[in-house]
Coordinates of C-alpha atoms and ligand atoms in Angstrom, one line a residue:
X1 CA -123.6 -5.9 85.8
X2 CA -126.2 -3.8 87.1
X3 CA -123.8 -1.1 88.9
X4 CA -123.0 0.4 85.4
X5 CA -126.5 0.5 83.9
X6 CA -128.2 3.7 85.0
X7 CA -132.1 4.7 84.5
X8 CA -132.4 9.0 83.4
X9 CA -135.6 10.1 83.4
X10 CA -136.4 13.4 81.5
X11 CA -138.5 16.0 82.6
X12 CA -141.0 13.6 84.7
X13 CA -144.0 15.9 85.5
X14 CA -145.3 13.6 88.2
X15 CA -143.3 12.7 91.4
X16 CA -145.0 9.6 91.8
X17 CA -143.5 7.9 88.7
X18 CA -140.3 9.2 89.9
X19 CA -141.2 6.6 92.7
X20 CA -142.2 4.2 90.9
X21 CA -139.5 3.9 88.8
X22 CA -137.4 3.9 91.7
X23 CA -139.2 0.6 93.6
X24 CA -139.4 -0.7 89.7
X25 CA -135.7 -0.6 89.7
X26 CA -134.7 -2.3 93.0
X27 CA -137.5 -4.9 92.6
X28 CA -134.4 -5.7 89.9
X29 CA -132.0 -5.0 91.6
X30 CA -131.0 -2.0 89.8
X31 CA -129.8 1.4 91.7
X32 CA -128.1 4.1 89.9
X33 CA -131.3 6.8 89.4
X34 CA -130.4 9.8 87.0
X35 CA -133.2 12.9 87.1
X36 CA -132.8 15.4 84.4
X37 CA -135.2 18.5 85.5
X38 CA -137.7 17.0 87.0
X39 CA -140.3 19.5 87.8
X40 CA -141.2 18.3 91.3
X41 CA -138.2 16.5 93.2
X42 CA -137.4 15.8 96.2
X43 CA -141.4 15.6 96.6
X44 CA -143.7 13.2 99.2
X45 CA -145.4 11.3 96.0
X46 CA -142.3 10.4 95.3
X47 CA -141.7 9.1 98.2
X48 CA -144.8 7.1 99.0
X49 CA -144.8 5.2 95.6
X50 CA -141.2 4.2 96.1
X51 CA -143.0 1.5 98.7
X52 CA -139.6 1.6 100.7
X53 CA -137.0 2.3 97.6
X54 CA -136.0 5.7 99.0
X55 CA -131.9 5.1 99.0
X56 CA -132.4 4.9 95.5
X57 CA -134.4 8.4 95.6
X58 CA -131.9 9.5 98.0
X59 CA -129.2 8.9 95.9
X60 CA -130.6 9.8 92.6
X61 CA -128.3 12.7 90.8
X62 CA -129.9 15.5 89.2
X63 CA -129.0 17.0 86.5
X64 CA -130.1 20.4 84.4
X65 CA -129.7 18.8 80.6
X66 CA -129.6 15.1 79.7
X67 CA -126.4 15.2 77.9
X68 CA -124.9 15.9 81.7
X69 CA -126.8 12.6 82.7
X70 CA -124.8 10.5 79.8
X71 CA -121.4 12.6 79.3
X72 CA -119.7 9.2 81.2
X73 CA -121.9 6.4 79.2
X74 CA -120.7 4.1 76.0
X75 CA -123.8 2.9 75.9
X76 CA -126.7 5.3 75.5
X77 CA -130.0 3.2 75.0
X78 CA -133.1 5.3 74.0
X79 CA -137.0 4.4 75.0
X80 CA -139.6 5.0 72.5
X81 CA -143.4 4.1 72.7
X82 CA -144.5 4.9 68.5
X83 CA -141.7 5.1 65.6
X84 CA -140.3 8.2 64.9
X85 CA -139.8 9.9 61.8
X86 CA -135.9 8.8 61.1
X87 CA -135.6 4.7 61.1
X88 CA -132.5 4.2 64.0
X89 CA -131.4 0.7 65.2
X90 CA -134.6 -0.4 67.2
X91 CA -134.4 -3.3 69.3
X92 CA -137.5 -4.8 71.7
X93 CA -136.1 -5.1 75.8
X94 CA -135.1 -8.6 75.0
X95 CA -133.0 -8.3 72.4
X96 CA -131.5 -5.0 74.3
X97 CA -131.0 -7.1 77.5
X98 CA -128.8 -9.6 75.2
X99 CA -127.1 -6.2 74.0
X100 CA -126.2 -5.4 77.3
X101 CA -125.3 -8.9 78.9
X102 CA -122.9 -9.1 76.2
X103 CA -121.3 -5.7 76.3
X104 CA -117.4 -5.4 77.8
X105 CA -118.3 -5.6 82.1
X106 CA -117.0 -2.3 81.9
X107 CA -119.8 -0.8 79.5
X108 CA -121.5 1.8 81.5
X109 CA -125.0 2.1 80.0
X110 CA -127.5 4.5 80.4
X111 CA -131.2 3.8 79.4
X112 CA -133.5 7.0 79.0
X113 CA -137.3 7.4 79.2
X114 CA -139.0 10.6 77.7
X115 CA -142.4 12.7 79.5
X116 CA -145.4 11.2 80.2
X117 CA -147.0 13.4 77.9
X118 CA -145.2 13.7 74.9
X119 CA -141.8 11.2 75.7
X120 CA -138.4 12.0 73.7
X121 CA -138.2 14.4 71.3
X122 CA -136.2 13.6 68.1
X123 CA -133.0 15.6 69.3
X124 CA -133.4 13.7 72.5
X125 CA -133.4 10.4 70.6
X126 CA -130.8 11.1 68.1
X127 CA -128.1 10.9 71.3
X128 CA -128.6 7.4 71.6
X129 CA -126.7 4.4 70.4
X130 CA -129.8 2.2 69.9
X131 CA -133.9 2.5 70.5
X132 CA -136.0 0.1 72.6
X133 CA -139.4 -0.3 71.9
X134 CA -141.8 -2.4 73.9
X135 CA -143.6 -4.4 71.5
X136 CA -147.7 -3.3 72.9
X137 CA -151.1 -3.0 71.6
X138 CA -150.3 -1.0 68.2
X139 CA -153.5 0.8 69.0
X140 CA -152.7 1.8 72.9
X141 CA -148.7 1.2 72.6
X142 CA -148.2 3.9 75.2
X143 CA -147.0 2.2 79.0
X144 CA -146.9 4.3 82.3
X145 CA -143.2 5.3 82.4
X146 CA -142.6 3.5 85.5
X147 CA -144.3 0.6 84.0
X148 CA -142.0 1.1 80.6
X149 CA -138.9 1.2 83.2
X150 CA -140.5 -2.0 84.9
X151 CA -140.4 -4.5 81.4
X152 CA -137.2 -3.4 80.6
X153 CA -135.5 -3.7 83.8
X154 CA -137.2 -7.4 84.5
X155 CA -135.7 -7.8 81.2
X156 CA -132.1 -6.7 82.2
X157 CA -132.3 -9.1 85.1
X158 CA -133.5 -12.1 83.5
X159 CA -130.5 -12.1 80.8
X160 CA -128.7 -11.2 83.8
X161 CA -129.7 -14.9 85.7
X162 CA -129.9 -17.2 82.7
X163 CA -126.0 -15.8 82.1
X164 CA -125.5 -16.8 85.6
X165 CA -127.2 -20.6 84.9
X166 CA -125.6 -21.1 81.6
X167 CA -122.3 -20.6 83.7
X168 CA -123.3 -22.9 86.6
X169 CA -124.2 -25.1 84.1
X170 CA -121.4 -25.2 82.0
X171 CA -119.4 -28.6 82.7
X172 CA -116.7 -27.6 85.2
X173 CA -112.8 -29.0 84.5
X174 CA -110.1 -29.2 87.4
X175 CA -110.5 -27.3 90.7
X176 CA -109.2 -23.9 91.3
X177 CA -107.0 -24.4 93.9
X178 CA -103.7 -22.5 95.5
X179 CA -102.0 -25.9 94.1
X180 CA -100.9 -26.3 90.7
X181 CA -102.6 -28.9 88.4
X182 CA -99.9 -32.0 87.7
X183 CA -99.4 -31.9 84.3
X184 CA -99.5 -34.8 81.8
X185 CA -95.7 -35.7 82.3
X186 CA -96.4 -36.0 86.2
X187 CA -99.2 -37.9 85.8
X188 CA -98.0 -39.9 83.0
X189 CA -95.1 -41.2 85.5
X190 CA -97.5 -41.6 88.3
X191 CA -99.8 -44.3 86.2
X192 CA -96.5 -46.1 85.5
X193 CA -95.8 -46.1 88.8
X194 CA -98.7 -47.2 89.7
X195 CA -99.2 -50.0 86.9
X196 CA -95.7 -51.3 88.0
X197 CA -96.6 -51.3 91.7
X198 CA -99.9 -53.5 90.5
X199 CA -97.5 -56.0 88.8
X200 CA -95.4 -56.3 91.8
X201 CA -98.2 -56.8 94.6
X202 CA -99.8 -59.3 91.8
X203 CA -103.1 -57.5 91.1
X204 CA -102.2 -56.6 87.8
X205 CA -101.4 -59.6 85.2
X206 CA -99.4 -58.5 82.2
X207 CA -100.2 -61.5 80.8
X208 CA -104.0 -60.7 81.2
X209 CA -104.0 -56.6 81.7
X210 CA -107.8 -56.7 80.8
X211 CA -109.4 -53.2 81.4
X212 CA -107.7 -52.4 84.7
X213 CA -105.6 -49.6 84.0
X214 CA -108.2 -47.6 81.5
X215 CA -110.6 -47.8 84.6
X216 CA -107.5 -46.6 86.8
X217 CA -107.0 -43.8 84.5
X218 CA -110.1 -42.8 84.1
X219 CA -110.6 -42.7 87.6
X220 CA -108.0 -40.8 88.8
X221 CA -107.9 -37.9 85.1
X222 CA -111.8 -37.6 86.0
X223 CA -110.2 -36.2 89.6
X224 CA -108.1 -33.6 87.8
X225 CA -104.8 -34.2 90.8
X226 CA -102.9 -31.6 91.4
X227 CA -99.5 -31.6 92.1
X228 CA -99.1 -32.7 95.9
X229 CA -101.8 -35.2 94.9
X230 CA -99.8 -36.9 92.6
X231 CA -96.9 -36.9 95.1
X232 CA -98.7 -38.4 97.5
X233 CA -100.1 -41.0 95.3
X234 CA -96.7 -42.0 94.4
X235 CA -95.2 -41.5 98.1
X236 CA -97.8 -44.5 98.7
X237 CA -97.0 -46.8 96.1
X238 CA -93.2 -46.3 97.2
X239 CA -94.1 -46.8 100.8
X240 CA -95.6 -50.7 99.3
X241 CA -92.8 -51.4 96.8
X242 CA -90.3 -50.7 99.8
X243 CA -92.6 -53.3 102.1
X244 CA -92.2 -56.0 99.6
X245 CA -88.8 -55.6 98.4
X246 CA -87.7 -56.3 102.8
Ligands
SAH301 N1 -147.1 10.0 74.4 C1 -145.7 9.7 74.5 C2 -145.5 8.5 75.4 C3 -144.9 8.8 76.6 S1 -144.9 7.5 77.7 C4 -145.2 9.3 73.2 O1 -145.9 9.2 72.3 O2 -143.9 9.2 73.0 C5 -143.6 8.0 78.8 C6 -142.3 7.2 78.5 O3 -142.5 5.8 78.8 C7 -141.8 7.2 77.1 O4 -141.0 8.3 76.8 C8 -140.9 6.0 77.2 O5 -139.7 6.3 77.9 C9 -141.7 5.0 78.0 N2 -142.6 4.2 77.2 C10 -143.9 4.1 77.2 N3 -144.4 3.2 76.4 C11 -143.3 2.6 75.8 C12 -143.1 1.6 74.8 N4 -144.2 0.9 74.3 N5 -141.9 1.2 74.5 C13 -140.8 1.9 75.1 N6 -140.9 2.8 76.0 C14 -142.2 3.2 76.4

């Protein structure tokens, strides 16, 4: 997931949030940088508060105005630190990392953070789709940008692993093999076989069945055969009815 979200910073004054953003970002595994005008970039600040993150500097694409930056996005996702004066659909990072887990894999998403001094202005914010808000102190609400770009992207990656462990967790049926499944027909003619073959060695009583071939069946469904499997089952019980029958 995290190839097709992209971080755009507008108009950063200092190069050392550019950095910071960037070393925020891959500490989550994020990479896709987007500059629009910043004033001071390449720079060394940047640089030194990436801590090591400088492919992602390297790589960052810069562009003159922020619609450049999300021409190729469907999902443009708007960071704002006080409510502005028209109400738009606000959501806190958690609720936009759910937003973004379950959007198409395709979705490419941009997430935009404003100037330290004065953030997004309304034009800015009237691009997006949807507004993220980090829920701080009402009286100090205002985060460091790379800070800002921090929450949200531990955010991202957190839906991003319990999506991971609700799949791993998710009870598992048959095996995906280059083998076919046998289907119910297949094995249906196999536990005959099989019942038949238990009647003729005498472990199997019709008179007194008891539980035997539920346990059987149980046994061998809960090992989801495939098609050769099945073959090979019966191939065996063949290979014993033709040993008593000489
Ligand atoms: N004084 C500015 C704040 C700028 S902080 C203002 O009032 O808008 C710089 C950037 O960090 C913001 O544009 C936003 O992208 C991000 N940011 C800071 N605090 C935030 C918060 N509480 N929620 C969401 N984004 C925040």
């Amino acid at each position: 997931m995290s190839n097709n979200i992209r971080i755009v910073l507008v108009n950063t004054t200092h190069p050392g949030n550019i950095g910071a953003v960037a070393r925020a970002m891959k500490n989550m595994k994020l990479t896709e940088l987007h500059l629009v005008a910043p004033k001071f970039f390449p720079h060394e600040d940047a640089v030194a508060r990436s801590s090591g993150a400088t492919d992602l500097l390297d790589n960052a694409v810069v562009h003159e105005a922020l619609a450049d930056a999300l021409a190729d996005c469907q999902l443009v996702v708007g960071t704002s630190a006080r409510g502005r004066h028209i109400p738009w659909p606000l959501v806190n990072p958690r609720e936009l990392a759910g937003i973004v887990q379950t959007a198409p894999d395709s979705t490419r998403v941009a997430i935009v953070f404003g100037r330290e001094d004065r953030g997004l202005t309304n034009d800015e914010l009237q691009l997006c789709h949807q507004h993220v808000h980090i829920p701080a102190n009402p009286d100090f609400c205002s985060l460091n940008v790379a800070a800002a770009v921090q929450v949200i992207c531990y955010e991202l990656r957190m839906a991003a692993l319990y999506a991971e462990q609700a799949q791993a967790d998710q009870p598992q049926w048959g095996t995906p093999w280059d083998i076919e499944l046998a289907d119910h027909g297949e094995l249906e003619r196999m536990f005959a076989h099989l019942e038949e073959t238990l009647v003729e060695i005498a472990f199997l009583d019709p008179d007194n069945p008891r539980q035997l071939m539920p346990r059987l069946r149980r046994l061998l469904l809960r090992a989801v055969p495939d098609k050769v499997e099945v073959n090979v089952l019966r191939g065996i019980l063949k290979a014993v009815q033709k040993r008593i029958d000489s």
